[in-house]
Amino acid sequence: MMIFPARKDATLGKQAVYGKVLTLIASTLLLTACSGSLPNNLGVADGRFSACPDKPNCVNSQASDDEHRIAPLPLPKGDALATLKNVIEAQPRTAIVSQSDNYLHVTFTSALMRFVDDVEFFITPQHIEVRSASRLGHSDLGVNRERVETLRNALLAE
């Protein structure tokens, strides 16, 4: 039976703890780095959203090209803004960033990597214009389009 000195055991224990702490810190930094910064092109000017970037990670009901174009959302009966907010708040990992009488800016955060997407809604008398864009990356693998369709189905069910 071998007996190791207590000092060596304590040193090995401290190294293991330090390794775990460093791994935890690195993981936290990696995950929070995926949020990106708030874009400076959000909002509505003259009834229009900003155009989508030249990347397949954005959809916009006001876009003219097929890659980014998505149909506007239906206008629900009653208070459109209140209904829209209820539908959004029923979705996971959402945060309302700003709102006015006819505009809503919401962030959606992915579960695993904590990617943040900015989604804008502009309520008109006919329908709800929508723009959903990823802050980071080139492709979103269809997540923004799928999100808008999920919201569309939820609004139609109201």
PDB file of C-alpha atoms in Angstrom:
ATOM      1  CA  MET A   1       0.000   0.000   0.000  1.00  0.00           C
ATOM      2  CA  MET A   2       1.395   3.340  -1.064  1.00  0.00           C
ATOM      3  CA  ILE A   3       0.912   6.403   1.031  1.00  0.00           C
ATOM      4  CA  PHE A   4       1.108   9.772  -0.683  1.00  0.00           C
ATOM      5  CA  PRO A   5       2.063  12.830   1.282  1.00  0.00           C
ATOM      6  CA  ALA A   6      -0.877  15.013   2.258  1.00  0.00           C
ATOM      7  CA  ARG A   7       0.740  18.039   0.637  1.00  0.00           C
ATOM      8  CA  LYS A   8       0.762  16.404  -2.794  1.00  0.00           C
ATOM      9  CA  ASP A   9      -2.916  15.342  -2.429  1.00  0.00           C
ATOM     10  CA  ALA A  10      -3.895  18.890  -1.508  1.00  0.00           C
ATOM     11  CA  THR A  11      -2.016  20.295  -4.503  1.00  0.00           C
ATOM     12  CA  LEU A  12      -3.731  17.857  -6.883  1.00  0.00           C
ATOM     13  CA  GLY A  13      -7.146  18.759  -5.388  1.00  0.00           C
ATOM     14  CA  LYS A  14      -6.504  22.474  -5.841  1.00  0.00           C
ATOM     15  CA  GLN A  15      -5.414  21.956  -9.447  1.00  0.00           C
ATOM     16  CA  ALA A  16      -8.626  20.055 -10.185  1.00  0.00           C
ATOM     17  CA  VAL A  17     -10.736  22.815  -8.640  1.00  0.00           C
ATOM     18  CA  TYR A  18      -8.836  25.524 -10.531  1.00  0.00           C
ATOM     19  CA  GLY A  19      -9.293  23.576 -13.774  1.00  0.00           C
ATOM     20  CA  LYS A  20     -13.034  23.312 -13.214  1.00  0.00           C
ATOM     21  CA  VAL A  21     -13.319  27.005 -12.366  1.00  0.00           C
ATOM     22  CA  LEU A  22     -11.377  28.014 -15.491  1.00  0.00           C
ATOM     23  CA  THR A  23     -13.541  25.734 -17.633  1.00  0.00           C
ATOM     24  CA  LEU A  24     -16.686  27.272 -16.160  1.00  0.00           C
ATOM     25  CA  ILE A  25     -15.433  30.817 -16.777  1.00  0.00           C
ATOM     26  CA  ALA A  26     -14.404  30.012 -20.359  1.00  0.00           C
ATOM     27  CA  SER A  27     -17.762  28.369 -21.065  1.00  0.00           C
ATOM     28  CA  THR A  28     -19.657  31.350 -19.659  1.00  0.00           C
ATOM     29  CA  LEU A  29     -17.633  33.781 -21.768  1.00  0.00           C
ATOM     30  CA  LEU A  30     -18.206  31.684 -24.872  1.00  0.00           C
ATOM     31  CA  LEU A  31     -21.959  31.466 -24.318  1.00  0.00           C
ATOM     32  CA  THR A  32     -22.450  35.132 -23.524  1.00  0.00           C
ATOM     33  CA  ALA A  33     -20.336  36.136 -26.527  1.00  0.00           C
ATOM     34  CA  CYS A  34     -23.033  34.749 -28.829  1.00  0.00           C
ATOM     35  CA  SER A  35     -25.500  37.472 -27.931  1.00  0.00           C
ATOM     36  CA  GLY A  36     -23.900  40.127 -30.147  1.00  0.00           C
ATOM     37  CA  SER A  37     -24.669  43.808 -29.746  1.00  0.00           C
ATOM     38  CA  LEU A  38     -27.898  45.687 -30.367  1.00  0.00           C
ATOM     39  CA  PRO A  39     -28.086  46.665 -34.053  1.00  0.00           C
ATOM     40  CA  ASN A  40     -28.306  50.368 -34.861  1.00  0.00           C
ATOM     41  CA  ASN A  41     -30.653  49.890 -37.838  1.00  0.00           C
ATOM     42  CA  LEU A  42     -33.825  48.921 -35.957  1.00  0.00           C
ATOM     43  CA  GLY A  43     -37.103  50.792 -36.115  1.00  0.00           C
ATOM     44  CA  VAL A  44     -39.472  52.047 -38.776  1.00  0.00           C
ATOM     45  CA  ALA A  45     -38.717  55.033 -41.006  1.00  0.00           C
ATOM     46  CA  ASP A  46     -41.422  56.243 -43.390  1.00  0.00           C
ATOM     47  CA  GLY A  47     -43.364  53.026 -42.777  1.00  0.00           C
ATOM     48  CA  ARG A  48     -40.394  50.797 -43.673  1.00  0.00           C
ATOM     49  CA  PHE A  49     -37.992  48.512 -41.833  1.00  0.00           C
ATOM     50  CA  SER A  50     -34.316  48.405 -42.713  1.00  0.00           C
ATOM     51  CA  ALA A  51     -33.533  45.975 -45.501  1.00  0.00           C
ATOM     52  CA  CYS A  52     -32.158  42.569 -44.619  1.00  0.00           C
ATOM     53  CA  PRO A  53     -28.399  42.177 -44.940  1.00  0.00           C
ATOM     54  CA  ASP A  54     -27.012  40.159 -47.835  1.00  0.00           C
ATOM     55  CA  LYS A  55     -27.066  36.992 -45.712  1.00  0.00           C
ATOM     56  CA  PRO A  56     -29.655  34.232 -45.335  1.00  0.00           C
ATOM     57  CA  ASN A  57     -30.301  34.981 -41.647  1.00  0.00           C
ATOM     58  CA  CYS A  58     -33.145  37.491 -41.947  1.00  0.00           C
ATOM     59  CA  VAL A  59     -36.740  37.628 -43.144  1.00  0.00           C
ATOM     60  CA  ASN A  60     -38.708  40.797 -43.812  1.00  0.00           C
ATOM     61  CA  SER A  61     -42.315  41.194 -44.933  1.00  0.00           C
ATOM     62  CA  GLN A  62     -41.271  44.309 -46.849  1.00  0.00           C
ATOM     63  CA  ALA A  63     -38.397  42.645 -48.733  1.00  0.00           C
ATOM     64  CA  SER A  64     -38.658  42.371 -52.513  1.00  0.00           C
ATOM     65  CA  ASP A  65     -36.330  39.378 -52.987  1.00  0.00           C
ATOM     66  CA  ASP A  66     -37.554  35.800 -52.488  1.00  0.00           C
ATOM     67  CA  GLU A  67     -34.719  34.837 -50.116  1.00  0.00           C
ATOM     68  CA  HIS A  68     -35.776  37.367 -47.476  1.00  0.00           C
ATOM     69  CA  ARG A  69     -39.466  37.916 -48.267  1.00  0.00           C
ATOM     70  CA  ILE A  70     -42.112  36.571 -45.919  1.00  0.00           C
ATOM     71  CA  ALA A  71     -45.821  37.402 -45.834  1.00  0.00           C
ATOM     72  CA  PRO A  72     -47.004  39.958 -43.256  1.00  0.00           C
ATOM     73  CA  LEU A  73     -48.765  38.602 -40.183  1.00  0.00           C
ATOM     74  CA  PRO A  74     -52.565  38.703 -40.001  1.00  0.00           C
ATOM     75  CA  LEU A  75     -54.161  41.504 -38.058  1.00  0.00           C
ATOM     76  CA  PRO A  76     -55.994  39.937 -35.092  1.00  0.00           C
ATOM     77  CA  LYS A  77     -59.418  41.114 -33.996  1.00  0.00           C
ATOM     78  CA  GLY A  78     -59.536  43.559 -31.107  1.00  0.00           C
ATOM     79  CA  ASP A  79     -56.403  45.115 -29.661  1.00  0.00           C
ATOM     80  CA  ALA A  80     -53.704  43.973 -32.104  1.00  0.00           C
ATOM     81  CA  LEU A  81     -50.773  45.082 -29.940  1.00  0.00           C
ATOM     82  CA  ALA A  82     -52.088  43.350 -26.814  1.00  0.00           C
ATOM     83  CA  THR A  83     -52.813  40.142 -28.723  1.00  0.00           C
ATOM     84  CA  LEU A  84     -49.404  40.220 -30.388  1.00  0.00           C
ATOM     85  CA  LYS A  85     -47.682  40.719 -27.022  1.00  0.00           C
ATOM     86  CA  ASN A  86     -49.616  37.783 -25.522  1.00  0.00           C
ATOM     87  CA  VAL A  87     -48.578  35.529 -28.398  1.00  0.00           C
ATOM     88  CA  ILE A  88     -44.938  36.624 -28.088  1.00  0.00           C
ATOM     89  CA  GLU A  89     -44.824  36.249 -24.310  1.00  0.00           C
ATOM     90  CA  ALA A  90     -46.063  32.660 -24.696  1.00  0.00           C
ATOM     91  CA  GLN A  91     -42.875  31.867 -26.634  1.00  0.00           C
ATOM     92  CA  PRO A  92     -39.746  30.771 -24.740  1.00  0.00           C
ATOM     93  CA  ARG A  93     -36.788  33.075 -24.095  1.00  0.00           C
ATOM     94  CA  THR A  94     -38.345  36.327 -25.302  1.00  0.00           C
ATOM     95  CA  ALA A  95     -37.876  39.868 -24.065  1.00  0.00           C
ATOM     96  CA  ILE A  96     -39.763  42.962 -25.156  1.00  0.00           C
ATOM     97  CA  VAL A  97     -37.122  45.628 -25.717  1.00  0.00           C
ATOM     98  CA  SER A  98     -39.274  48.580 -26.817  1.00  0.00           C
ATOM     99  CA  GLN A  99     -42.764  49.391 -27.946  1.00  0.00           C
ATOM    100  CA  SER A 100     -45.047  52.181 -29.089  1.00  0.00           C
ATOM    101  CA  ASP A 101     -48.679  52.261 -30.204  1.00  0.00           C
ATOM    102  CA  ASN A 102     -47.900  50.428 -33.451  1.00  0.00           C
ATOM    103  CA  TYR A 103     -44.337  49.084 -33.082  1.00  0.00           C
ATOM    104  CA  LEU A 104     -42.753  46.311 -31.039  1.00  0.00           C
ATOM    105  CA  HIS A 105     -39.095  45.245 -30.810  1.00  0.00           C
ATOM    106  CA  VAL A 106     -38.528  41.834 -29.239  1.00  0.00           C
ATOM    107  CA  THR A 107     -35.467  39.645 -28.757  1.00  0.00           C
ATOM    108  CA  PHE A 108     -35.567  35.867 -28.986  1.00  0.00           C
ATOM    109  CA  THR A 109     -32.630  33.956 -27.480  1.00  0.00           C
ATOM    110  CA  SER A 110     -31.688  30.423 -28.487  1.00  0.00           C
ATOM    111  CA  ALA A 111     -31.555  27.835 -25.722  1.00  0.00           C
ATOM    112  CA  LEU A 112     -28.126  26.305 -26.225  1.00  0.00           C
ATOM    113  CA  MET A 113     -25.731  28.881 -27.622  1.00  0.00           C
ATOM    114  CA  ARG A 114     -27.700  31.949 -26.479  1.00  0.00           C
ATOM    115  CA  PHE A 115     -27.817  33.476 -29.983  1.00  0.00           C
ATOM    116  CA  VAL A 116     -30.011  36.594 -30.015  1.00  0.00           C
ATOM    117  CA  ASP A 117     -32.374  37.493 -32.850  1.00  0.00           C
ATOM    118  CA  ASP A 118     -34.090  40.873 -33.128  1.00  0.00           C
ATOM    119  CA  VAL A 119     -37.719  40.747 -34.246  1.00  0.00           C
ATOM    120  CA  GLU A 120     -39.666  43.875 -35.144  1.00  0.00           C
ATOM    121  CA  PHE A 121     -43.401  44.263 -35.643  1.00  0.00           C
ATOM    122  CA  PHE A 122     -45.117  47.235 -37.266  1.00  0.00           C
ATOM    123  CA  ILE A 123     -48.912  47.252 -36.985  1.00  0.00           C
ATOM    124  CA  THR A 124     -50.716  48.788 -39.960  1.00  0.00           C
ATOM    125  CA  PRO A 125     -54.473  49.005 -40.601  1.00  0.00           C
ATOM    126  CA  GLN A 126     -54.236  45.983 -42.936  1.00  0.00           C
ATOM    127  CA  HIS A 127     -51.736  43.616 -41.273  1.00  0.00           C
ATOM    128  CA  ILE A 128     -48.591  43.366 -39.149  1.00  0.00           C
ATOM    129  CA  GLU A 129     -45.302  43.914 -40.963  1.00  0.00           C
ATOM    130  CA  VAL A 130     -42.482  41.808 -39.483  1.00  0.00           C
ATOM    131  CA  ARG A 131     -38.699  41.661 -39.691  1.00  0.00           C
ATOM    132  CA  SER A 132     -36.679  38.965 -37.916  1.00  0.00           C
ATOM    133  CA  ALA A 133     -32.874  38.991 -38.095  1.00  0.00           C
ATOM    134  CA  SER A 134     -30.009  37.192 -36.400  1.00  0.00           C
ATOM    135  CA  ARG A 135     -27.384  39.385 -34.785  1.00  0.00           C
ATOM    136  CA  LEU A 136     -24.521  37.017 -35.539  1.00  0.00           C
ATOM    137  CA  GLY A 137     -23.517  34.505 -38.156  1.00  0.00           C
ATOM    138  CA  HIS A 138     -24.194  34.006 -41.818  1.00  0.00           C
ATOM    139  CA  SER A 139     -27.022  31.486 -41.902  1.00  0.00           C
ATOM    140  CA  ASP A 140     -29.698  30.892 -39.286  1.00  0.00           C
ATOM    141  CA  LEU A 141     -30.721  27.516 -40.801  1.00  0.00           C
ATOM    142  CA  GLY A 142     -34.238  28.871 -41.320  1.00  0.00           C
ATOM    143  CA  VAL A 143     -34.869  29.752 -37.663  1.00  0.00           C
ATOM    144  CA  ASN A 144     -36.167  33.281 -38.326  1.00  0.00           C
ATOM    145  CA  ARG A 145     -38.591  32.129 -41.026  1.00  0.00           C
ATOM    146  CA  GLU A 146     -39.811  29.276 -38.816  1.00  0.00           C
ATOM    147  CA  ARG A 147     -40.303  31.675 -35.892  1.00  0.00           C
ATOM    148  CA  VAL A 148     -42.453  34.046 -37.937  1.00  0.00           C
ATOM    149  CA  GLU A 149     -44.569  31.142 -39.185  1.00  0.00           C
ATOM    150  CA  THR A 150     -45.019  29.930 -35.589  1.00  0.00           C
ATOM    151  CA  LEU A 151     -46.193  33.409 -34.604  1.00  0.00           C
ATOM    152  CA  ARG A 152     -48.503  33.515 -37.629  1.00  0.00           C
ATOM    153  CA  ASN A 153     -50.147  30.229 -36.596  1.00  0.00           C
ATOM    154  CA  ALA A 154     -50.519  31.435 -33.004  1.00  0.00           C
ATOM    155  CA  LEU A 155     -52.166  34.685 -34.169  1.00  0.00           C
ATOM    156  CA  LEU A 156     -54.552  32.757 -36.430  1.00  0.00           C
ATOM    157  CA  ALA A 157     -55.517  30.576 -33.468  1.00  0.00           C
ATOM    158  CA  GLU A 158     -56.452  33.624 -31.353  1.00  0.00           C
TER     159      GLU A 158
END
